[in-house]
């Protein structure tokens, strides 16, 4: 290669990922114009160009790749197992499954939560069924009655005279590592795993600390199996690039093409997708009143039947911020006086590798969790949890029970789900079976990604590659 | 054959505050009263899995979990929600009359 051509190539590489939506304000410029200023974690950017090679499609369609993920990735990463409010009292437990793995997450003492491998040490029977909760003074196997104390030490074996070869003092229930953050209980099967703080990295953890998600509770919990590989489902929620085609009803009130994307270390990334502003794809085609009318909420039940009207000269975004603050305060019995317009309005989507999305905003106060189907690499379990602030009087409601939707059901059918938001989730997930099938049918060997708008997909898949390798 | 039932006065409402459980025996039948999430429930105080009492079980949003092996039951229908139970437990109609809890038990 000539020296001139190499210089040109390096110059082109240096500029990769620097392009932004032409003619549109940046997310930061939109937020800077807001009346109530946003905190530092909102007012920052952290984009890095991570390459532009295609992502090999094997990882989505190859059962052997899924098995390698089970053997490597899932055994070495921190996973959200439950919220602390799922196990509020000593002895409370919550069973968390991931693929073939199963854990009893239990509160051994007021400030001591443990994750026991969910299997009897006699002949392997699960000590508690999957997908359940309860309270235990001891864990007794339903097969032969071998029993363990809450602290994991062996308590009792029927006919112990027949087991002279077993050292019962050493027969404690094996544990995974447990750490807590923002009311979430995380577990990791790897004894050598980094701390959760190191796993998040300093900057990303500072963001999560600032949200104080420990002061929220699960208001609604909906679960549904999706007909695709778990990573395809995650990829679908990592960008706003799809909004104009997949969710045309949302675009009038979503800055999709000028959404901001950030990556932090290896395990956390985010976008800030401004709401209450028109999509750059629709400039000149919709009015500010249209923007107001189309604003989408994840938890609109908090607002009742209120309709909004634009005053002369006002912007939809400013009107929405002003009205939201008062109405969400009233509906959720909380103080939002110091919360910025951006936190009230915008969609903040953070991914914690490998399978959790956190949305700390007020209008879309959600958590997503994706888990592979242990029997079929072309299926996964998707859960959406809505978190509301704990009421000012401190009374923490019981977390909502999961609503399990059948494959054919719409998210709109889940009791408590905002119909408009349910329709958006249907649109998102209806694409996925076509994508799974299309990848299997395709003559092309990989997925091609945009340098900026799809950087979270690349960041996520890079982490997958690292762990599976 | 259809069993008939009649309401029996069993406990003053004031003796079953929010979140409380109370085991009772009516005509030799072990029952458990629960005041959970603002609703009164009367269920059999016997797990359908291996006949252990449910009275020390955790009550959640519409369910009770057997403390022995973890079987969960729907407080309204009695349906078993998870293994190791597969069979339902009995549930009974409850009403409040003159500040007393009354339970409809088969006669």
PDB file of C-alpha atoms in Angstrom, chain B residues 15-84:
ATOM      1  CA  UNK B  15     -58.223 -10.089  66.332  1.00  0.00           C
ATOM      2  CA  UNK B  16     -56.920 -10.459  62.757  1.00  0.00           C
ATOM      3  CA  UNK B  17     -55.061  -7.244  61.876  1.00  0.00           C
ATOM      4  CA  UNK B  18     -53.556  -6.575  58.449  1.00  0.00           C
ATOM      5  CA  UNK B  19     -50.863  -9.105  57.604  1.00  0.00           C
ATOM      6  CA  UNK B  20     -51.893 -11.512  60.393  1.00  0.00           C
ATOM      7  CA  UNK B  21     -52.663 -15.245  60.181  1.00  0.00           C
ATOM      8  CA  UNK B  22     -54.721 -17.258  62.649  1.00  0.00           C
ATOM      9  CA  UNK B  23     -54.997 -21.076  62.763  1.00  0.00           C
ATOM     10  CA  UNK B  24     -58.379 -22.424  63.828  1.00  0.00           C
ATOM     11  CA  UNK B  25     -60.141 -25.730  64.130  1.00  0.00           C
ATOM     12  CA  UNK B  26     -63.790 -25.961  63.158  1.00  0.00           C
ATOM     13  CA  UNK B  27     -65.488 -29.284  63.708  1.00  0.00           C
ATOM     14  CA  UNK B  28     -62.061 -30.901  63.715  1.00  0.00           C
ATOM     15  CA  UNK B  29     -61.182 -29.270  60.404  1.00  0.00           C
ATOM     16  CA  UNK B  30     -57.861 -27.299  60.526  1.00  0.00           C
ATOM     17  CA  UNK B  31     -58.317 -23.868  58.957  1.00  0.00           C
ATOM     18  CA  UNK B  32     -56.085 -20.854  58.493  1.00  0.00           C
ATOM     19  CA  UNK B  33     -57.432 -17.316  58.379  1.00  0.00           C
ATOM     20  CA  UNK B  34     -55.255 -14.747  56.580  1.00  0.00           C
ATOM     21  CA  UNK B  35     -55.640 -10.972  56.371  1.00  0.00           C
ATOM     22  CA  UNK B  36     -53.512 -10.292  53.320  1.00  0.00           C
ATOM     23  CA  UNK B  37     -53.418  -7.167  51.139  1.00  0.00           C
ATOM     24  CA  UNK B  38     -56.720  -5.900  52.546  1.00  0.00           C
ATOM     25  CA  UNK B  39     -58.576  -9.174  51.967  1.00  0.00           C
ATOM     26  CA  UNK B  40     -59.657 -11.955  54.304  1.00  0.00           C
ATOM     27  CA  UNK B  41     -59.014 -15.543  53.254  1.00  0.00           C
ATOM     28  CA  UNK B  42     -59.904 -18.864  54.869  1.00  0.00           C
ATOM     29  CA  UNK B  43     -57.935 -21.867  53.638  1.00  0.00           C
ATOM     30  CA  UNK B  44     -57.167 -25.403  54.770  1.00  0.00           C
ATOM     31  CA  UNK B  45     -54.225 -25.341  57.157  1.00  0.00           C
ATOM     32  CA  UNK B  46     -52.768 -28.438  55.546  1.00  0.00           C
ATOM     33  CA  UNK B  47     -50.376 -28.573  52.603  1.00  0.00           C
ATOM     34  CA  UNK B  48     -51.703 -30.846  49.871  1.00  0.00           C
ATOM     35  CA  UNK B  49     -48.178 -32.106  49.243  1.00  0.00           C
ATOM     36  CA  UNK B  50     -47.349 -33.853  52.507  1.00  0.00           C
ATOM     37  CA  UNK B  51     -49.930 -32.671  54.995  1.00  0.00           C
ATOM     38  CA  UNK B  52     -47.725 -30.269  56.940  1.00  0.00           C
ATOM     39  CA  UNK B  53     -49.407 -27.158  58.427  1.00  0.00           C
ATOM     40  CA  UNK B  54     -49.265 -23.945  56.407  1.00  0.00           C
ATOM     41  CA  UNK B  55     -49.616 -21.542  59.319  1.00  0.00           C
ATOM     42  CA  UNK B  56     -45.922 -20.547  59.426  1.00  0.00           C
ATOM     43  CA  UNK B  57     -45.841 -19.998  55.676  1.00  0.00           C
ATOM     44  CA  UNK B  58     -45.081 -16.688  53.976  1.00  0.00           C
ATOM     45  CA  UNK B  59     -48.054 -14.844  52.514  1.00  0.00           C
ATOM     46  CA  UNK B  60     -47.382 -12.815  49.384  1.00  0.00           C
ATOM     47  CA  UNK B  61     -49.483 -11.085  46.763  1.00  0.00           C
ATOM     48  CA  UNK B  62     -52.365 -13.575  46.684  1.00  0.00           C
ATOM     49  CA  UNK B  63     -50.423 -16.696  47.723  1.00  0.00           C
ATOM     50  CA  UNK B  64     -49.125 -18.660  50.678  1.00  0.00           C
ATOM     51  CA  UNK B  65     -45.954 -20.766  50.569  1.00  0.00           C
ATOM     52  CA  UNK B  66     -45.643 -23.939  52.625  1.00  0.00           C
ATOM     53  CA  UNK B  67     -42.668 -23.479  54.968  1.00  0.00           C
ATOM     54  CA  UNK B  68     -41.651 -27.127  54.759  1.00  0.00           C
ATOM     55  CA  UNK B  69     -40.906 -27.713  51.068  1.00  0.00           C
ATOM     56  CA  UNK B  70     -42.031 -24.478  49.444  1.00  0.00           C
ATOM     57  CA  UNK B  71     -45.257 -25.466  47.655  1.00  0.00           C
ATOM     58  CA  UNK B  72     -47.272 -22.317  46.899  1.00  0.00           C
ATOM     59  CA  UNK B  73     -51.037 -22.015  46.802  1.00  0.00           C
ATOM     60  CA  UNK B  74     -53.395 -19.373  45.446  1.00  0.00           C
ATOM     61  CA  UNK B  75     -55.277 -17.880  48.391  1.00  0.00           C
ATOM     62  CA  UNK B  76     -58.455 -17.349  46.357  1.00  0.00           C
ATOM     63  CA  UNK B  77     -58.711 -20.611  44.408  1.00  0.00           C
ATOM     64  CA  UNK B  78     -56.511 -22.928  46.481  1.00  0.00           C
ATOM     65  CA  UNK B  79     -54.738 -23.989  43.287  1.00  0.00           C
ATOM     66  CA  UNK B  80     -51.192 -25.345  43.630  1.00  0.00           C
ATOM     67  CA  UNK B  81     -48.816 -22.840  41.975  1.00  0.00           C
ATOM     68  CA  UNK B  82     -45.579 -24.819  42.071  1.00  0.00           C
ATOM     69  CA  UNK B  83     -44.005 -28.161  42.878  1.00  0.00           C
ATOM     70  CA  UNK B  84     -43.769 -30.193  44.963  1.00  0.00           C
TER      71      UNK B  84
END
